[in-house]
Coordinates of C-alpha atoms in Angstrom, one line a residue:
X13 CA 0.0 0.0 0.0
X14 CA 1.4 3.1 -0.9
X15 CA 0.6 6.7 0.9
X16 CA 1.0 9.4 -1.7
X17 CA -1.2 10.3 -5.1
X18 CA 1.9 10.9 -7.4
X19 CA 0.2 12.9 -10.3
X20 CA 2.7 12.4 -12.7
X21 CA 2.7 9.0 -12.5
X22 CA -1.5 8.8 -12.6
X23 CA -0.9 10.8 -16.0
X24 CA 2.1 8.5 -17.1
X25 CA -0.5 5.5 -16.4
X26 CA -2.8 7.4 -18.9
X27 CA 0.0 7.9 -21.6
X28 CA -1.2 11.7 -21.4
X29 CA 1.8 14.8 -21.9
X30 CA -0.9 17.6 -22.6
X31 CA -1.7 20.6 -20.6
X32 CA -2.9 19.8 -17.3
X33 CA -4.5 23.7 -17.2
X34 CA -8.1 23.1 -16.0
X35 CA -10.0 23.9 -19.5
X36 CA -12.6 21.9 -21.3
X37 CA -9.6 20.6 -24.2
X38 CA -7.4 19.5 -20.9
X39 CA -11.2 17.6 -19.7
X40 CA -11.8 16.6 -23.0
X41 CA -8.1 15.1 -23.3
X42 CA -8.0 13.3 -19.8
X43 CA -11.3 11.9 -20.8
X44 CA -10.1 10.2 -23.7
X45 CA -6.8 9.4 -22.4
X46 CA -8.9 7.4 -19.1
X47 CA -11.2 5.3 -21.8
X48 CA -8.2 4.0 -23.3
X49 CA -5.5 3.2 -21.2
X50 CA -7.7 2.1 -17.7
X51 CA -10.2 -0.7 -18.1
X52 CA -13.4 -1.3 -16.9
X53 CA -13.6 -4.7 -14.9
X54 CA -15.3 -6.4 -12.1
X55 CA -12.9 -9.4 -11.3
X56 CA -12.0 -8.4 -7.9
X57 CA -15.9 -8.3 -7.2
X58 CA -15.9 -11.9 -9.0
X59 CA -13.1 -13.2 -6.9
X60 CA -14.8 -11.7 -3.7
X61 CA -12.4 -9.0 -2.7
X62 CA -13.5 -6.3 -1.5
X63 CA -13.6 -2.8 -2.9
X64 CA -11.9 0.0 -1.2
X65 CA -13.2 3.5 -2.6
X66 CA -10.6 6.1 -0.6
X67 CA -8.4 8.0 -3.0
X68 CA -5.2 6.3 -2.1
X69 CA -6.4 2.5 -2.3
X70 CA -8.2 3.1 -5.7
X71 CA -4.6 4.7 -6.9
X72 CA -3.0 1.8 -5.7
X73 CA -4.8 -0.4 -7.5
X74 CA -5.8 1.2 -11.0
X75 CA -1.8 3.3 -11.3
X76 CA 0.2 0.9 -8.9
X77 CA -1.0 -2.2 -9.7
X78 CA -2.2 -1.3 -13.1
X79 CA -5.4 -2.6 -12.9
X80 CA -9.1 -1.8 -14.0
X81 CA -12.5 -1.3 -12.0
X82 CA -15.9 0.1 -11.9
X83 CA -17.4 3.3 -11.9
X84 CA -16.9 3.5 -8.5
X85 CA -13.4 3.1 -8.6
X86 CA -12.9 4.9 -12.0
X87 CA -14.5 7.9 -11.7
X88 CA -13.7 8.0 -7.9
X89 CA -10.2 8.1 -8.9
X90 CA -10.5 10.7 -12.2
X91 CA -12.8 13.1 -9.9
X92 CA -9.4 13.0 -7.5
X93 CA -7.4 14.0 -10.4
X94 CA -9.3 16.5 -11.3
X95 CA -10.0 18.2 -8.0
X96 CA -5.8 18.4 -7.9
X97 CA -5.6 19.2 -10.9
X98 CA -7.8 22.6 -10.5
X99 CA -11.4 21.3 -11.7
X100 CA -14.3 22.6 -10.3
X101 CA -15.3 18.8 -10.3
X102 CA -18.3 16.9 -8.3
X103 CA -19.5 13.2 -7.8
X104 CA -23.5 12.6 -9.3
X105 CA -25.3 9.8 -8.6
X106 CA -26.9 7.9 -11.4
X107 CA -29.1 5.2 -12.3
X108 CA -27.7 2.8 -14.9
X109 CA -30.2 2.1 -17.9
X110 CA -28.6 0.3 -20.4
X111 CA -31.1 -3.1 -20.9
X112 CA -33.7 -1.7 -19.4
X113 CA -36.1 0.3 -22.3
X114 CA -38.8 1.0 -19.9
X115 CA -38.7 4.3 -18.0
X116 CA -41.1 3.4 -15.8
X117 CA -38.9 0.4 -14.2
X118 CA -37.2 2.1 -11.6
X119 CA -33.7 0.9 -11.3
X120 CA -30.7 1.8 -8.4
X121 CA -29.1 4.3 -8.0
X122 CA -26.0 2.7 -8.4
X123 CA -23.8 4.7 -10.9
X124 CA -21.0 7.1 -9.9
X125 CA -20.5 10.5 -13.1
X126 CA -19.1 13.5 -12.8
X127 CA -20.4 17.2 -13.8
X128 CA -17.8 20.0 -14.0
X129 CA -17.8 23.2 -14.2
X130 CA -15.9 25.6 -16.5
X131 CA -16.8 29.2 -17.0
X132 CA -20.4 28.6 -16.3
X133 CA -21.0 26.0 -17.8
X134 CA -21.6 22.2 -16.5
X135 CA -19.7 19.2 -18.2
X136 CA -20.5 15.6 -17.9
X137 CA -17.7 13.0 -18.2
X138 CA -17.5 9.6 -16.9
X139 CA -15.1 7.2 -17.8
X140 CA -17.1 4.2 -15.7
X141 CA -20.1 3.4 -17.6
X142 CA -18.3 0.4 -19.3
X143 CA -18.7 -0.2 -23.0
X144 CA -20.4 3.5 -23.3
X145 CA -17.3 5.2 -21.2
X146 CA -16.8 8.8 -22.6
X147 CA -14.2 9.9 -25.0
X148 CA -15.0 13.5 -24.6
X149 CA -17.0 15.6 -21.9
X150 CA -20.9 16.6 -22.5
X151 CA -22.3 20.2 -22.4
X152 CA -24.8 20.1 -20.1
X153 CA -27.8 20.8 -22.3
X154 CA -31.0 19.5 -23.3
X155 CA -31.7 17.9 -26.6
X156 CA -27.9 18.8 -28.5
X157 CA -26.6 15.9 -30.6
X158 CA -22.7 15.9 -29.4
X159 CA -20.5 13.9 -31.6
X160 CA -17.6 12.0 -30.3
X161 CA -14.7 10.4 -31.6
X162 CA -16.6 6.7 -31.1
X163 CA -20.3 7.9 -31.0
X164 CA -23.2 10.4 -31.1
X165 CA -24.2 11.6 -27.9
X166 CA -26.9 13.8 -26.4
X167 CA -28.4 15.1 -22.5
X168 CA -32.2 14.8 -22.3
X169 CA -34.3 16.4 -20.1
X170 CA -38.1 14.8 -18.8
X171 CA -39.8 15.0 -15.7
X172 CA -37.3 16.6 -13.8
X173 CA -34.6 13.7 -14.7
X174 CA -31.6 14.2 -17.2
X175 CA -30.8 11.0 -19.6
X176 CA -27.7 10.4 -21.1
X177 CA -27.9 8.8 -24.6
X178 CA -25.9 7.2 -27.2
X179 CA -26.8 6.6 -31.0
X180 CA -26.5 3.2 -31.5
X181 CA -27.9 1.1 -34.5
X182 CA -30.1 4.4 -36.2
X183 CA -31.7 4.9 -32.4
X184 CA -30.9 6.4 -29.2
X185 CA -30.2 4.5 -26.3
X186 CA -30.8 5.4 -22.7
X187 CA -27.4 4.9 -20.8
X188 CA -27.8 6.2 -17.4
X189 CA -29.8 8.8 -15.8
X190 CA -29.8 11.3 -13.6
X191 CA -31.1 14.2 -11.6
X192 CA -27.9 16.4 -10.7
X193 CA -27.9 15.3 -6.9
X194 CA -24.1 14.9 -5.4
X195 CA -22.7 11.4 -4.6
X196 CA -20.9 12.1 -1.5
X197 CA -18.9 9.1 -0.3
X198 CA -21.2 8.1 2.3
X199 CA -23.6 7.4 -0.5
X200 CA -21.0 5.4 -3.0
X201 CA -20.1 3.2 0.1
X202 CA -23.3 2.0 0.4
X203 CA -24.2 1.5 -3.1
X204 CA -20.6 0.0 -3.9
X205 CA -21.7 -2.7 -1.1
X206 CA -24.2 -2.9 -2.5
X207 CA -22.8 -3.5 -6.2
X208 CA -19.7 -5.5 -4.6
X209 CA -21.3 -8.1 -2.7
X210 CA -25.4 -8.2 -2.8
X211 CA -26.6 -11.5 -5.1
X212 CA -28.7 -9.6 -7.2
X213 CA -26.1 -7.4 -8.8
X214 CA -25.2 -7.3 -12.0
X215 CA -21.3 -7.8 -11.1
X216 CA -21.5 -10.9 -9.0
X217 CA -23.6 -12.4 -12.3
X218 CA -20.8 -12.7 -14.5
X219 CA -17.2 -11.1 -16.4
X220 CA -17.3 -7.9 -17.6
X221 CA -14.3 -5.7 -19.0
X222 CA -14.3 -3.0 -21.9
X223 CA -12.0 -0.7 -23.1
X224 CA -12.0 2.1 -25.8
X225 CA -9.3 1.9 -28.3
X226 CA -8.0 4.6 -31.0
X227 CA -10.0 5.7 -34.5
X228 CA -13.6 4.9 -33.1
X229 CA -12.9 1.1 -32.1
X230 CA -13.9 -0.5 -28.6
X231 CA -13.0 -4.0 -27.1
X232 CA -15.5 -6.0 -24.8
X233 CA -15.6 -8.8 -22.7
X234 CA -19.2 -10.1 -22.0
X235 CA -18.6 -13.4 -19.9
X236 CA -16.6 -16.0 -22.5
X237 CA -17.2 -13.8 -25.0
X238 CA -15.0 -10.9 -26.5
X239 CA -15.8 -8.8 -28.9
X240 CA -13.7 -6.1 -31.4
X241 CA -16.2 -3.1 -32.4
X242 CA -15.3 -1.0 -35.2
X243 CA -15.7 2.6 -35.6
X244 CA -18.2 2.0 -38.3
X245 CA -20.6 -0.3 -35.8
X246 CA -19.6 -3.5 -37.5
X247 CA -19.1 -6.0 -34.9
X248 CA -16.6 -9.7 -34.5
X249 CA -17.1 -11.9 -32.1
X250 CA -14.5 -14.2 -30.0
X251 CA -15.5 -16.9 -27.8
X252 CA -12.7 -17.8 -24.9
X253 CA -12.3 -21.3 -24.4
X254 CA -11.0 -21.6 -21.3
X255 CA -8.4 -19.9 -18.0
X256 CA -5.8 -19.4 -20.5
X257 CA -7.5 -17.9 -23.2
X258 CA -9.1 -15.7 -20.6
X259 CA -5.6 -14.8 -19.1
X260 CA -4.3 -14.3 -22.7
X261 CA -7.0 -11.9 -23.6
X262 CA -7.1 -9.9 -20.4
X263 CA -3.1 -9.5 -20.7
X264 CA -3.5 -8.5 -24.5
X265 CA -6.9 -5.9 -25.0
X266 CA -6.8 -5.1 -20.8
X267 CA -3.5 -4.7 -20.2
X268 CA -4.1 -7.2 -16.9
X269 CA -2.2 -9.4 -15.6
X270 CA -3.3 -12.3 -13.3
X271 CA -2.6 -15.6 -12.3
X272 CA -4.1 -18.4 -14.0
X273 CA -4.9 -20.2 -10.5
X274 CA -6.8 -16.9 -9.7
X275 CA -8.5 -17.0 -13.3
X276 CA -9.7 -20.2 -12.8
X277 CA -12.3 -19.4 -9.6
X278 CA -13.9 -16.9 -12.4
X279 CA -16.8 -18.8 -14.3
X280 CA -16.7 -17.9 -17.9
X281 CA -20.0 -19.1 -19.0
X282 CA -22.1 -16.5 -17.0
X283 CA -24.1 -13.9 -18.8
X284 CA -22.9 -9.4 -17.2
X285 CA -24.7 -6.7 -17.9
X286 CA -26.0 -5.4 -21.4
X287 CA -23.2 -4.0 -23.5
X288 CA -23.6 -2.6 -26.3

């Protein structure tokens, strides 16, 4: 365990050397930089360990130990960075959607984004929402189509609620929503317990890992399955036939590195949540 947030380091881990000058290109750069070079997984909520959310244990493990995690642990860690960094940055709580078409289904309120401010103006990034992670931050503003480099994106206002949505096969797709209330970490403690370790969640049902790559592209890991999207939508799928296949595939599109004892407790055949 280490005890200091080295800031270089965090942006050596993201391969960033741009401006660190708290402006919307230096959000809209980190953003990108996050997507890319640390994953989203669940495998420590798979292998039963638990999930520590202060600022020094999540640095350990995502810039230290070079691994992934959730939103808790992702955007926990980015909002640090950009709180020492200068941002006028705060924790939202969010309601994951993706799967679920029906607004009326109320889901939890188990989703950790971020809204910043610059000049005026509020910003949504979030670097946590797994195969729909952000490449660039969102103007705050009902209705306007935002293009980024992987997708189309756009803020939606009803019934006092904000939706975030991504274009995705001609229509748009609810990912998350949200009303603008502040996560304070009493709040993402419970609802990462609740994520972590409660036998409905969506984590302890199965692998999940995604990453964005460069020119448009992602790379997913849906329980056995992995799968290479292109920029133009056009999908290939990969099914992982066994512990080493999985180790080989983690190493390769992840960038994680585990034992193949440890890989072997994780059942592949499970179903995660929806990805796109």
């Amino acid at each position: 365990m280490g005890n200091t947030f080295d800031i270089d380091a965090y942006l050596a881990r993201l391969g960033y050397q741009g401006s660190t000058a708290p402006s919307l290109a230096t959000l809209d750069a980190l953003t990108s930089a996050h997507s890319q070079s640390i994953p989203f997984e669940n495998l420590d909520v798979l292998l039963r360990r638990p999930i520590h959310l202060e600022p020094q244990r999540l640095y350990d493990k995502l810039v230290t130990a070079r691994r992934g995690g959730y939103c808790f642990e992702l955007n926990g860690l980015f909002l640090e960075l950009l709180a020492q960094l200068g941002f006028a940055a705060r924790p939202l709580a969010a309601r994951v959607r993706l799967g679920t078409t029906d607004r009326s289904i109320m889901v939890q309120r188990t989703h950790l984004t971020l809204a910043v401010t610059l000049d005026g103006q509020d910003w949504i990034t979030d670097v946590g929402v797994g195969a729909t992670s952000l490449t660039r931050a969102l103007r705050l503003e009902d209705g306007l189509i935002q293009a980024t480099s992987h997708d189309e994106r756009r803020l939606v206002r009803e019934d006092g609620r904000w939706y975030h949505q991504v274009q995705h096969a001609g229509q748009w797709v609810d990912v998350f929503e949200f009303t603008g209330e502040d996560m304070p970490m009493v709040d993402r403690e419970v609802a990462n317990w609740y994520t972590s370790t409660h036998p409905a969640s969506h984590f302890l049902q199965g692998l999940t890992a995604a990453r964005v790559l460069p020119k448009g592209r992602r790379v997913t890991l849906s329980g056995k399955v992995l799968k290479f999207r292109a920029a133009d939508g056009h999908a290939r799928e990969q099914e992982l036939d066994g512990p080493q296949a999985l180790q080989a595939a983690l190493r390769e599109h992840f960038g994680i590195d585990l034992p193949i004892d440890m890989l072997r407790k994780i059942p592949l055949p499970l179903t995660p949540i929806a990805l796109l």
